[in-house]
Short mmCIF file of C-alpha atoms in Angstrom, two decimals:
data_model
loop_
_atom_site.label_atom_id
_atom_site.label_comp_id
_atom_site.label_asym_id
_atom_site.label_seq_id
_atom_site.Cartn_x
_atom_site.Cartn_y
_atom_site.Cartn_z
CA MET I 1 -21.90 11.49 -16.57
CA ILE I 2 -19.58 13.72 -14.59
CA GLU I 3 -21.08 16.58 -12.62
CA VAL I 4 -18.77 18.61 -10.45
CA HIS I 5 -20.35 21.09 -8.10
CA GLU I 6 -18.47 23.71 -6.04
CA LEU I 7 -15.62 21.26 -5.41
CA THR I 8 -13.03 22.68 -3.02
CA LYS I 9 -9.78 21.33 -1.60
CA ARG I 10 -7.89 23.07 1.16
CA TYR I 11 -4.44 22.05 2.38
CA GLY I 12 -4.21 23.86 5.69
CA ASP I 13 -4.71 27.52 4.85
CA ARG I 14 -4.01 27.15 1.16
CA GLU I 15 -6.91 26.53 -1.17
CA ALA I 16 -5.68 24.41 -4.06
CA VAL I 17 -9.08 24.08 -5.71
CA LYS I 18 -11.59 26.85 -5.07
CA GLY I 19 -15.17 25.78 -5.59
CA ILE I 20 -15.02 24.57 -9.17
CA SER I 21 -18.04 23.33 -11.13
CA PHE I 22 -18.15 21.70 -14.53
CA SER I 23 -19.73 18.74 -16.24
CA ALA I 24 -19.16 16.24 -19.00
CA ALA I 25 -21.78 14.22 -20.83
CA ARG I 26 -21.58 10.51 -21.59
CA GLY I 27 -19.12 9.82 -24.38
CA GLN I 28 -17.56 13.23 -24.19
CA VAL I 29 -13.80 13.78 -24.07
CA LEU I 30 -13.07 16.63 -21.75
CA GLY I 31 -9.72 18.41 -21.99
CA PHE I 32 -8.71 19.69 -18.59
CA LEU I 33 -6.25 22.50 -19.21
CA GLY I 34 -4.25 24.69 -16.97
CA PRO I 35 -0.75 25.80 -16.11
CA ASN I 36 1.32 23.75 -13.66
CA GLY I 37 0.01 24.09 -10.12
CA ALA I 38 -3.45 25.16 -11.24
CA GLY I 39 -5.13 22.32 -9.34
CA LYS I 40 -5.58 19.76 -12.12
CA THR I 41 -4.05 16.82 -10.28
CA THR I 42 -5.84 17.68 -7.04
CA THR I 43 -9.17 17.77 -8.87
CA MET I 44 -8.52 14.42 -10.50
CA ARG I 45 -7.47 12.89 -7.21
CA MET I 46 -10.76 14.02 -5.70
CA LEU I 47 -12.79 12.64 -8.60
CA THR I 48 -11.08 9.25 -8.36
CA GLY I 49 -11.62 9.01 -4.61
CA PHE I 50 -7.94 9.25 -3.65
CA LEU I 51 -8.42 12.53 -1.79
CA PRO I 52 -11.62 13.70 -0.15
CA PRO I 53 -12.93 17.16 -1.07
CA SER I 54 -12.90 19.80 1.68
CA SER I 55 -16.33 20.88 0.51
CA GLY I 56 -18.55 20.59 -2.52
CA THR I 57 -19.61 17.45 -4.33
CA ALA I 58 -19.22 15.60 -7.56
CA ARG I 59 -21.23 12.79 -9.08
CA ILE I 60 -19.79 10.25 -11.45
CA ALA I 61 -22.22 7.98 -13.30
CA GLY I 62 -24.80 9.16 -10.78
CA PHE I 63 -22.79 8.21 -7.69
CA ASP I 64 -21.48 10.68 -5.15
CA ILE I 65 -17.68 10.61 -4.97
CA PHE I 66 -17.64 10.87 -1.19
CA THR I 67 -20.59 8.90 0.12
CA GLN I 68 -20.57 6.27 -2.66
CA SER I 69 -16.85 6.19 -3.26
CA HIS I 70 -16.77 2.43 -3.71
CA GLU I 71 -19.30 2.51 -6.58
CA VAL I 72 -17.43 5.39 -8.19
CA ARG I 73 -14.12 3.58 -7.94
CA ARG I 74 -15.60 0.53 -9.67
CA ARG I 75 -16.55 2.64 -12.67
CA ILE I 76 -13.43 4.72 -13.03
CA GLY I 77 -10.10 4.00 -14.66
CA TYR I 78 -7.32 6.28 -13.51
CA LEU I 79 -3.86 6.94 -14.84
CA PRO I 80 -2.04 9.18 -12.34
CA GLU I 81 0.77 11.46 -13.43
CA ASN I 82 3.31 8.77 -12.57
CA PRO I 83 2.01 5.42 -13.78
CA PRO I 84 1.42 3.28 -10.67
CA LEU I 85 3.60 0.31 -11.58
CA TYR I 86 5.28 -2.34 -9.44
CA PRO I 87 8.78 -2.50 -10.93
CA ASP I 88 9.36 -6.08 -9.78
CA MET I 89 6.43 -7.52 -11.75
CA THR I 90 6.12 -8.51 -15.37
CA VAL I 91 3.58 -6.65 -17.49
CA ARG I 92 1.24 -9.64 -17.57
CA ALA I 93 1.50 -10.40 -13.84
CA TYR I 94 0.87 -6.74 -13.05
CA LEU I 95 -2.20 -6.52 -15.26
CA THR I 96 -3.55 -9.76 -13.78
CA PHE I 97 -3.13 -8.27 -10.32
CA VAL I 98 -4.88 -5.02 -11.31
CA ALA I 99 -7.71 -6.91 -13.00
CA LYS I 100 -8.41 -8.84 -9.80
CA LEU I 101 -8.11 -5.68 -7.74
CA LYS I 102 -10.59 -3.86 -9.97
CA GLY I 103 -13.10 -6.65 -9.50
CA VAL I 104 -12.96 -8.30 -12.93
CA GLU I 105 -14.76 -11.64 -12.63
CA ARG I 106 -12.52 -14.61 -11.94
CA GLY I 107 -13.17 -16.31 -15.28
CA ARG I 108 -12.59 -13.16 -17.28
CA VAL I 109 -9.31 -11.99 -15.73
CA LYS I 110 -7.15 -13.66 -18.35
CA SER I 111 -9.13 -12.40 -21.34
CA ALA I 112 -9.30 -8.88 -19.85
CA CYS I 113 -5.50 -8.89 -19.54
CA GLU I 114 -5.00 -10.09 -23.08
CA ALA I 115 -7.43 -7.48 -24.37
CA ALA I 116 -5.66 -4.67 -22.51
CA ILE I 117 -2.25 -5.87 -23.73
CA GLU I 118 -3.57 -6.04 -27.27
CA ARG I 119 -5.15 -2.59 -27.22
CA THR I 120 -2.13 -0.83 -25.78
CA GLY I 121 0.38 -2.65 -27.98
CA LEU I 122 2.23 -4.33 -25.11
CA GLY I 123 2.33 -7.76 -26.76
CA ASP I 124 6.07 -7.75 -27.39
CA VAL I 125 6.98 -6.87 -23.82
CA SER I 126 4.26 -8.68 -21.86
CA GLY I 127 6.79 -11.03 -20.28
CA ARG I 128 9.26 -8.34 -19.29
CA LEU I 129 9.69 -6.68 -15.91
CA LEU I 130 8.08 -3.25 -15.65
CA ALA I 131 11.36 -1.90 -14.27
CA HIS I 132 13.07 -2.65 -17.58
CA LEU I 133 10.56 -0.92 -19.87
CA SER I 134 11.14 2.41 -21.59
CA LYS I 135 9.12 5.38 -20.45
CA GLY I 136 6.78 5.06 -23.40
CA TYR I 137 6.01 1.44 -22.62
CA LYS I 138 5.57 2.25 -18.94
CA GLN I 139 2.98 4.80 -19.96
CA ARG I 140 1.25 2.15 -22.08
CA ALA I 141 1.23 -0.21 -19.11
CA GLY I 142 -0.33 2.62 -17.11
CA LEU I 143 -3.03 3.02 -19.75
CA ALA I 144 -3.63 -0.73 -19.88
CA GLN I 145 -4.07 -0.71 -16.11
CA ALA I 146 -6.62 2.12 -16.31
CA LEU I 147 -8.87 0.42 -18.85
CA ILE I 148 -8.57 -3.23 -17.87
CA HIS I 149 -12.00 -3.31 -16.22
CA GLU I 150 -13.66 -1.44 -19.09
CA PRO I 151 -14.55 1.59 -16.98
CA GLU I 152 -17.28 4.02 -17.95
CA VAL I 153 -15.06 6.93 -17.03
CA LEU I 154 -11.38 7.28 -17.77
CA VAL I 155 -9.28 9.87 -15.94
CA LEU I 156 -5.87 10.52 -17.48
CA ASP I 157 -3.47 12.89 -15.75
CA GLU I 158 -0.92 14.26 -18.19
CA PRO I 159 -0.50 10.99 -20.09
CA THR I 160 2.10 12.31 -22.50
CA ILE I 161 4.36 14.18 -20.10
CA GLY I 162 8.05 13.36 -20.31
CA LEU I 163 7.81 11.33 -23.51
CA ASP I 164 9.77 11.87 -26.71
CA PRO I 165 7.87 13.20 -29.75
CA ARG I 166 7.42 9.80 -31.33
CA GLN I 167 6.09 8.32 -28.09
CA ILE I 168 3.78 11.31 -27.64
CA ILE I 169 2.23 10.64 -31.03
CA GLU I 170 1.86 6.93 -30.26
CA ILE I 171 0.20 7.51 -26.90
CA ARG I 172 -2.06 10.16 -28.41
CA GLN I 173 -3.14 7.72 -31.13
CA LEU I 174 -3.81 5.18 -28.44
CA ILE I 175 -5.95 7.58 -26.45
CA LYS I 176 -7.90 8.50 -29.58
CA GLY I 177 -8.57 4.82 -30.09
CA LEU I 178 -9.82 4.44 -26.53
CA VAL I 179 -12.33 7.25 -26.56
CA SER I 180 -14.71 5.73 -29.03
CA GLY I 181 -18.21 4.90 -27.90
CA ASP I 182 -19.81 5.55 -24.55
CA ARG I 183 -16.72 6.14 -22.53
CA THR I 184 -16.33 9.54 -20.90
CA VAL I 185 -12.75 10.74 -20.62
CA ILE I 186 -11.10 13.50 -18.65
CA LEU I 187 -7.70 14.28 -20.07
CA SER I 188 -5.51 16.69 -18.18
CA THR I 189 -2.65 18.29 -20.00
CA HIS I 190 -0.92 21.52 -20.77
CA ILE I 191 -0.07 20.51 -24.29
CA LEU I 192 -2.60 22.39 -26.39
CA PRO I 193 -2.40 20.56 -29.75
CA GLU I 194 -3.27 17.41 -27.84
CA VAL I 195 -6.55 18.95 -26.76
CA ALA I 196 -7.39 20.23 -30.21
CA GLN I 197 -6.85 16.75 -31.64
CA VAL I 198 -8.56 14.60 -29.05
CA CYS I 199 -11.14 16.55 -27.07
CA ASP I 200 -14.76 17.64 -27.61
CA LYS I 201 -14.89 20.03 -24.74
CA VAL I 202 -12.40 22.15 -22.85
CA VAL I 203 -12.27 23.26 -19.23
CA ILE I 204 -9.50 25.71 -18.40
CA ILE I 205 -8.51 25.92 -14.75
CA ASN I 206 -6.26 28.62 -13.36
CA SER I 207 -5.07 28.97 -9.75
CA GLY I 208 -7.84 26.73 -8.50
CA ARG I 209 -10.70 28.37 -10.40
CA ILE I 210 -12.49 27.53 -13.61
CA ALA I 211 -11.48 30.16 -16.15
CA CYS I 212 -13.44 28.77 -19.07
CA GLU I 213 -15.74 25.88 -19.97
CA ASP I 214 -16.85 25.46 -23.56
CA SER I 215 -16.86 23.20 -26.58
CA ILE I 216 -13.75 23.16 -28.70
CA GLU I 217 -15.59 24.54 -31.77
CA ASN I 218 -16.86 27.57 -29.91
CA LEU I 219 -13.48 28.31 -28.41
CA THR I 220 -11.50 28.06 -31.61
CA ARG I 221 -14.02 29.84 -33.84
CA ASP I 222 -12.19 33.17 -33.92
CA ALA I 223 -8.91 32.46 -32.14
CA THR I 224 -6.39 29.68 -31.80
CA LEU I 225 -6.48 27.55 -28.68
CA GLU I 226 -3.19 29.09 -27.62
CA GLU I 227 -4.68 32.56 -27.65
CA VAL I 228 -7.75 31.41 -25.77
CA PHE I 229 -5.61 29.66 -23.19
CA LEU I 230 -3.29 32.59 -22.62
CA ARG I 231 -6.20 35.01 -22.42
CA HIS I 232 -7.89 32.92 -19.76
CA ILE I 233 -4.93 32.22 -17.55
CA SER I 234 -3.86 35.84 -17.22
CA ALA I 235 -5.06 37.17 -13.90
CA ASP I 236 -6.90 40.19 -15.37
CA ALA I 237 -8.96 38.02 -17.62
CA ALA I 238 -9.86 35.78 -14.72
CA ALA I 239 -11.00 38.74 -12.67
CA GLU I 240 -13.00 40.10 -15.60
CA GLU I 241 -14.56 36.76 -16.16
CA ARG I 242 -15.55 36.49 -12.51
CA ALA I 243 -16.99 40.00 -12.49
CA ALA I 244 -18.98 39.27 -15.63
CA HIS I 245 -20.13 35.99 -14.13
CA ALA I 246 -21.22 37.66 -10.90
CA LEU I 247 -23.06 40.34 -12.89
CA ALA I 248 -24.82 37.74 -14.97
CA GLU I 249 -25.84 35.89 -11.84
CA ALA I 250 -27.11 39.05 -10.20
CA GLU I 251 -29.07 39.84 -13.34
CA ALA I 252 -30.50 36.37 -13.42
CA ARG I 253 -31.68 36.77 -9.84
CA VAL I 254 -33.44 40.05 -10.66
CA MET K 1 -11.80 -11.96 0.92
CA ARG K 2 -10.70 -12.30 -2.69
CA ASN K 3 -9.21 -8.82 -2.52
CA VAL K 4 -7.31 -9.71 0.65
CA LEU K 5 -5.81 -12.76 -1.03
CA THR K 6 -4.98 -10.81 -4.19
CA ILE K 7 -3.08 -8.19 -2.20
CA ALA K 8 -1.47 -10.82 0.05
CA GLY K 9 -0.28 -12.76 -2.98
CA ARG K 10 1.32 -9.71 -4.54
CA GLU K 11 2.93 -8.77 -1.24
CA LEU K 12 4.41 -12.24 -0.70
CA ARG K 13 5.66 -12.32 -4.25
CA SER K 14 7.30 -8.92 -3.96
CA ILE K 15 8.98 -9.95 -0.68
CA PHE K 16 10.41 -13.03 -2.35
CA VAL K 17 11.70 -11.28 -5.47
CA SER K 18 13.49 -8.61 -3.45
CA PRO K 19 16.91 -9.40 -2.02
CA ILE K 20 15.78 -8.17 1.39
CA ALA K 21 13.87 -11.39 2.03
CA TYR K 22 16.90 -13.55 1.40
CA VAL K 23 19.23 -11.37 3.43
CA VAL K 24 16.81 -11.36 6.36
CA MET K 25 16.14 -15.08 6.13
CA THR K 26 19.82 -15.97 5.82
CA GLY K 27 20.68 -13.74 8.75
CA PHE K 28 17.93 -15.22 10.87
CA LEU K 29 18.93 -18.80 10.12
CA LEU K 30 22.63 -18.09 10.49
CA LEU K 31 22.16 -16.56 13.93
CA GLY K 32 19.63 -19.24 14.87
CA GLY K 33 22.06 -21.99 13.88
CA TRP K 34 24.84 -20.36 15.85
CA PHE K 35 22.65 -20.08 18.97
CA PHE K 36 21.47 -23.65 18.62
CA PHE K 37 24.96 -25.04 18.14
CA ASN K 38 26.35 -23.21 21.15
CA LEU K 39 23.44 -24.01 23.44
CA LEU K 40 23.67 -27.65 22.48
CA ALA K 41 27.43 -27.71 22.99
CA ARG K 42 26.99 -26.20 26.45
CA PHE K 43 24.31 -28.75 27.26
CA ASN K 44 26.65 -31.55 26.21
CA LEU K 45 29.39 -30.14 28.38
CA LEU K 46 27.07 -29.98 31.39
CA VAL K 47 25.95 -33.53 30.83
CA SER K 48 29.49 -34.85 30.62
CA MET K 49 30.54 -32.80 33.68
CA TYR K 50 27.60 -33.99 35.79
CA SER K 51 28.09 -37.58 34.76
CA SER K 52 31.71 -37.53 35.96
CA PHE K 53 30.67 -36.34 39.48
CA GLN K 54 29.87 -38.70 42.23
CA GLY K 55 26.12 -38.52 42.77
CA GLY K 56 25.87 -36.57 39.54
CA ALA K 57 23.15 -38.89 38.34
CA GLU K 58 20.62 -37.11 40.52
CA ALA K 59 21.67 -33.69 39.26
CA MET K 60 21.49 -34.96 35.72
CA GLN K 61 17.81 -35.67 36.18
CA ARG K 62 17.30 -31.93 36.31
CA LEU K 63 19.03 -31.27 33.01
CA ASN K 64 16.58 -31.27 30.16
CA VAL K 65 16.83 -29.99 26.62
CA ASN K 66 13.63 -27.95 26.85
CA GLU K 67 14.97 -25.78 29.60
CA PHE K 68 18.63 -25.68 28.65
CA VAL K 69 18.49 -25.55 24.86
CA LEU K 70 15.07 -24.64 23.50
CA ALA K 71 14.02 -21.98 25.99
CA PRO K 72 17.18 -19.86 25.61
CA LEU K 73 17.07 -20.46 21.84
CA PHE K 74 13.54 -19.04 21.64
CA HIS K 75 14.51 -16.05 23.75
CA ASN K 76 17.53 -15.32 21.57
CA LEU K 77 15.46 -15.65 18.41
CA SER K 78 12.86 -13.26 19.81
CA VAL K 79 15.54 -10.58 20.12
CA VAL K 80 16.65 -11.23 16.55
CA LEU K 81 13.03 -10.82 15.43
CA VAL K 82 12.85 -7.41 17.10
CA ILE K 83 15.56 -6.29 14.71
CA LEU K 84 14.62 -8.20 11.56
CA VAL K 85 10.83 -7.86 11.43
CA PRO K 86 10.96 -4.07 10.84
CA MET K 87 13.26 -4.78 7.86
CA ILE K 88 10.46 -6.81 6.29
CA THR K 89 7.57 -4.55 7.23
CA MET K 90 9.24 -1.22 6.41
CA ARG K 91 8.34 -1.56 2.72
CA GLY K 92 4.67 -2.30 3.44
CA PHE K 93 3.07 1.07 2.84
CA ALA K 94 6.12 3.33 2.57
CA GLU K 95 7.25 1.78 -0.70
CA GLU K 96 3.76 1.97 -2.22
CA LYS K 97 3.58 5.67 -1.40
CA ARG K 98 6.98 6.34 -2.90
CA ALA K 99 6.32 4.37 -6.08
CA GLY K 100 2.87 5.90 -6.61
CA THR K 101 1.12 2.52 -6.48
CA TYR K 102 -0.64 3.74 -3.35
CA GLU K 103 -2.88 5.74 -5.68
CA LEU K 104 -3.74 2.56 -7.56
CA LEU K 105 -4.66 0.74 -4.35
CA LEU K 106 -6.72 3.55 -2.89
CA THR K 107 -8.59 4.30 -6.12
CA SER K 108 -9.46 0.63 -6.66
CA PRO K 109 -12.78 -0.71 -5.43
CA VAL K 110 -11.29 -2.33 -2.34
CA ALA K 111 -11.80 -1.36 1.29
CA THR K 112 -8.87 -0.07 3.33
CA TRP K 113 -9.21 -2.96 5.78
CA GLU K 114 -8.77 -5.32 2.83
CA ILE K 115 -5.54 -3.57 1.87
CA VAL K 116 -4.24 -3.72 5.45
CA LEU K 117 -5.25 -7.35 5.95
CA GLY K 118 -3.78 -8.32 2.58
CA LYS K 119 -0.39 -6.87 3.45
CA PHE K 120 -0.60 -8.44 6.90
CA VAL K 121 -1.39 -11.90 5.55
CA GLY K 122 1.39 -11.68 2.93
CA MET K 123 3.96 -10.72 5.53
CA ILE K 124 3.01 -13.30 8.12
CA ALA K 125 3.15 -15.95 5.41
CA PHE K 126 6.77 -14.99 4.85
CA ILE K 127 7.55 -14.85 8.59
CA THR K 128 5.91 -18.24 9.10
CA VAL K 129 8.12 -19.77 6.42
CA MET K 130 11.16 -18.19 8.02
CA ILE K 131 10.33 -19.44 11.51
CA GLY K 132 9.20 -22.77 10.08
CA LEU K 133 12.70 -23.34 8.74
CA THR K 134 14.07 -23.27 12.29
CA SER K 135 11.96 -26.33 13.11
CA ILE K 136 14.99 -28.30 11.94
CA TYR K 137 16.51 -27.60 15.39
CA GLY K 138 13.48 -29.10 17.08
CA LEU K 139 13.64 -32.12 14.76
CA ILE K 140 17.30 -32.66 15.59
CA LEU K 141 16.53 -32.62 19.32
CA TRP K 142 13.58 -34.91 18.82
CA ALA K 143 15.66 -37.38 16.78
CA TYR K 144 18.66 -37.50 19.13
CA GLY K 145 17.22 -36.57 22.50
CA ASN K 146 13.95 -36.64 24.30
CA PRO K 147 12.46 -33.15 24.50
CA GLU K 148 8.90 -32.68 25.65
CA VAL K 149 7.11 -32.11 22.41
CA GLY K 150 4.22 -30.20 24.01
CA ILE K 151 6.49 -27.58 25.52
CA MET K 152 8.43 -27.33 22.27
CA LEU K 153 5.26 -26.67 20.26
CA SER K 154 4.05 -24.14 22.79
CA GLY K 155 7.39 -22.36 22.43
CA TYR K 156 7.06 -22.27 18.66
CA ALA K 157 3.52 -20.96 18.99
CA GLY K 158 4.89 -18.24 21.26
CA LEU K 159 7.57 -17.30 18.77
CA LEU K 160 5.04 -17.14 15.97
CA LEU K 161 2.55 -15.05 17.97
CA LEU K 162 5.39 -12.73 18.92
CA ALA K 163 6.45 -12.37 15.28
CA ILE K 164 2.86 -11.72 14.12
CA THR K 165 2.46 -9.03 16.77
CA PHE K 166 5.74 -7.48 15.61
CA VAL K 167 4.49 -7.50 12.01
CA THR K 168 1.37 -5.52 12.93
CA ILE K 169 3.48 -2.92 14.74
CA GLY K 170 5.93 -2.71 11.84
CA LEU K 171 3.07 -2.27 9.39
CA PHE K 172 1.62 0.51 11.49
CA ALA K 173 5.01 2.27 11.48
CA SER K 174 5.18 1.86 7.70
CA SER K 175 1.72 3.37 7.24
CA LEU K 176 2.89 6.61 8.82
CA THR K 177 5.57 7.57 6.31
CA GLU K 178 6.75 7.24 2.76
CA ASN K 179 10.35 6.78 3.84
CA GLN K 180 11.39 3.17 4.40
CA ILE K 181 14.26 4.07 6.73
CA ILE K 182 11.94 6.08 8.97
CA ALA K 183 9.46 3.19 8.92
CA ALA K 184 12.18 0.72 9.93
CA VAL K 185 13.57 2.88 12.72
CA THR K 186 10.12 3.74 14.09
CA GLY K 187 9.15 0.07 14.05
CA LEU K 188 12.40 -0.99 15.72
CA VAL K 189 12.07 1.58 18.49
CA MET K 190 8.44 0.63 19.15
CA LEU K 191 9.35 -3.06 19.35
CA LEU K 192 12.29 -2.45 21.67
CA LEU K 193 10.08 -0.32 23.88
CA LEU K 194 7.50 -3.08 24.02
CA PHE K 195 10.30 -5.44 25.04
CA VAL K 196 11.64 -3.39 27.94
CA ILE K 197 8.54 -1.56 29.09
CA ALA K 198 8.27 -3.76 32.19
CA TRP K 199 11.72 -2.85 33.52
CA PRO K 200 10.48 -0.38 36.13
CA ALA K 201 7.67 -2.77 37.14
CA ASP K 202 9.30 -3.88 40.41
CA SER K 203 9.81 -0.37 41.71
CA ALA K 204 6.69 1.24 40.29
CA GLY K 205 4.23 0.01 42.88
CA LYS K 206 1.75 -2.81 42.66
CA THR K 207 -0.89 -1.53 40.26
CA ILE K 208 1.36 0.21 37.75
CA GLY K 209 3.82 -2.67 38.00
CA ASP K 210 1.12 -5.19 37.12
CA VAL K 211 -0.07 -3.08 34.21
CA LEU K 212 3.46 -2.70 32.84
CA ARG K 213 4.07 -6.42 33.17
CA TYR K 214 0.84 -7.17 31.34
CA VAL K 215 1.63 -4.71 28.53
CA SER K 216 5.16 -6.03 28.04
CA VAL K 217 5.40 -8.73 25.43
CA THR K 218 8.25 -10.58 27.21
CA GLU K 219 6.19 -11.94 30.14
CA HIS K 220 3.59 -13.56 27.90
CA PHE K 221 6.21 -14.90 25.56
CA ALA K 222 8.21 -16.38 28.47
CA ASP K 223 5.09 -18.17 29.71
CA LEU K 224 4.50 -19.81 26.34
CA VAL K 225 8.16 -20.83 26.08
CA LYS K 226 7.84 -22.49 29.48
CA GLY K 227 4.85 -24.40 28.14
CA VAL K 228 2.35 -22.40 30.18
CA ILE K 229 -0.59 -21.66 27.87
CA ASP K 230 -2.52 -19.10 29.85
CA SER K 231 -5.68 -17.59 28.36
CA LYS K 232 -4.38 -14.25 29.67
CA SER K 233 -1.44 -14.48 27.26
CA LEU K 234 -3.60 -15.56 24.34
CA VAL K 235 -5.97 -12.66 24.99
CA TYR K 236 -2.95 -10.38 25.15
CA PHE K 237 -1.62 -11.44 21.75
CA ALA K 238 -5.07 -11.37 20.14
CA THR K 239 -5.68 -7.87 21.50
CA MET K 240 -2.30 -6.60 20.35
CA ILE K 241 -2.68 -8.00 16.83
CA ALA K 242 -6.25 -6.75 16.38
CA GLY K 243 -5.44 -3.41 18.00
CA TRP K 244 -2.42 -2.61 15.84
CA LEU K 245 -4.22 -3.74 12.69
CA PHE K 246 -7.07 -1.42 13.62
CA LEU K 247 -4.68 1.50 14.13
CA THR K 248 -3.01 0.75 10.79
CA GLN K 249 -6.39 0.75 9.08
CA ARG K 250 -7.20 4.12 10.68
CA SER K 251 -3.82 5.45 9.60
CA VAL K 252 -4.34 4.40 5.97
CA GLU K 253 -7.92 5.65 6.02
CA SER K 254 -6.82 8.99 7.47
CA ILE K 255 -5.96 10.26 4.00
CA ARG K 256 -9.71 10.26 3.41
CA TRP K 257 -10.55 12.61 6.26
CA ARG K 258 -7.37 14.49 7.06
#
């Protein structure tokens, strides 16, 4: 469903994302882990078509993110780190606008809005201005926006950041509810319990490189996720990993 | 087209729920009313002066409301638009970038030209309403005097074309930055420059002088206010509007190849 190949993003001289490759199958929930500044947001922005890659490619639902960006954008729901809300609109007016923007058919706009409001528990505040909502409800509105057109792929960038513990649990429950079925989800975070609870597969990224890609069972078989994470984001481990990888590749070639 | 209208509708709505729209509109109408009142008062004074002269009747034939009231009114309003249009357009893209909704727009299945056109349509709808409200001055003249309606309409068309051109330039300025103040100042400076670019035309030699006069918005606007509808002017406005919209589209799109 998602195939990322040697994706690179350079800002001037600085390489934010250095030739990363990973994949996620249909229906899989991929936890995208990494310390702050590792390149998570940049990667997600490339996958959603907001930023172009400097080199490399990715395919989402079989479409190339650069040459078939329009098709990709139709199939993707994206919640950026800051929910993209217009403060001067009510929840319902905002979701109606997004539904039209995402190409929901004219006759189904209203029902799509109601469904999104229902699923994200925004019923009580649907007539209120987005500016007046609490952070938790703003995050819900952001989620509602991302799934209003029933996308095949959902990209969530740190959906629980800055929330209080109760809100974190609520949003996490919500996300769990959304991932049923065929939908593929990429969930970026640096909150490890979140990954353990929600994800099938983990990709750890550190300073622009993939440090680890594996299923959650394999990773947590003989260590906790914390240990795995810390092991992989230390520079030595990354170097070791790369050396081992290069060796394996060389061996494979021979 | 549906996307354009969706974005235009949201834009218009957000202009009308923000206080900026009302401040700008009130300011525009307040100044417009003041200009109109004073021009009309002066016209009345001239009429009463001429009518008290001997042989003033002949001179009075040359007084007409188109030339003495409407033309200067349109010119004054055009200067006010130079200052007020950037206040409307500054939000255009800058605010979206600041609020993060830019990511929503650019990751939605809409083309960049649809985003640009949508914002453009929303803003000119607002400007048209604002200028439309000044038609009360024309109606007053028409009810109590005898203006030439053709020239009056041509003047209004000129004012509207001028405002639409200004909107495209303001939008372009807004697409360059995420800071509304910078967008407003950039837009204002560009508009003022467009206004005065023909100043050295008389001393710059024939060819350059002609070019400068053609580029300057004031010459074409003055023609329309006089009731002269020259295809040269219409081509000028069409080129400006299309050209600045194109540049804005490139500027928005540039995030994809920068």
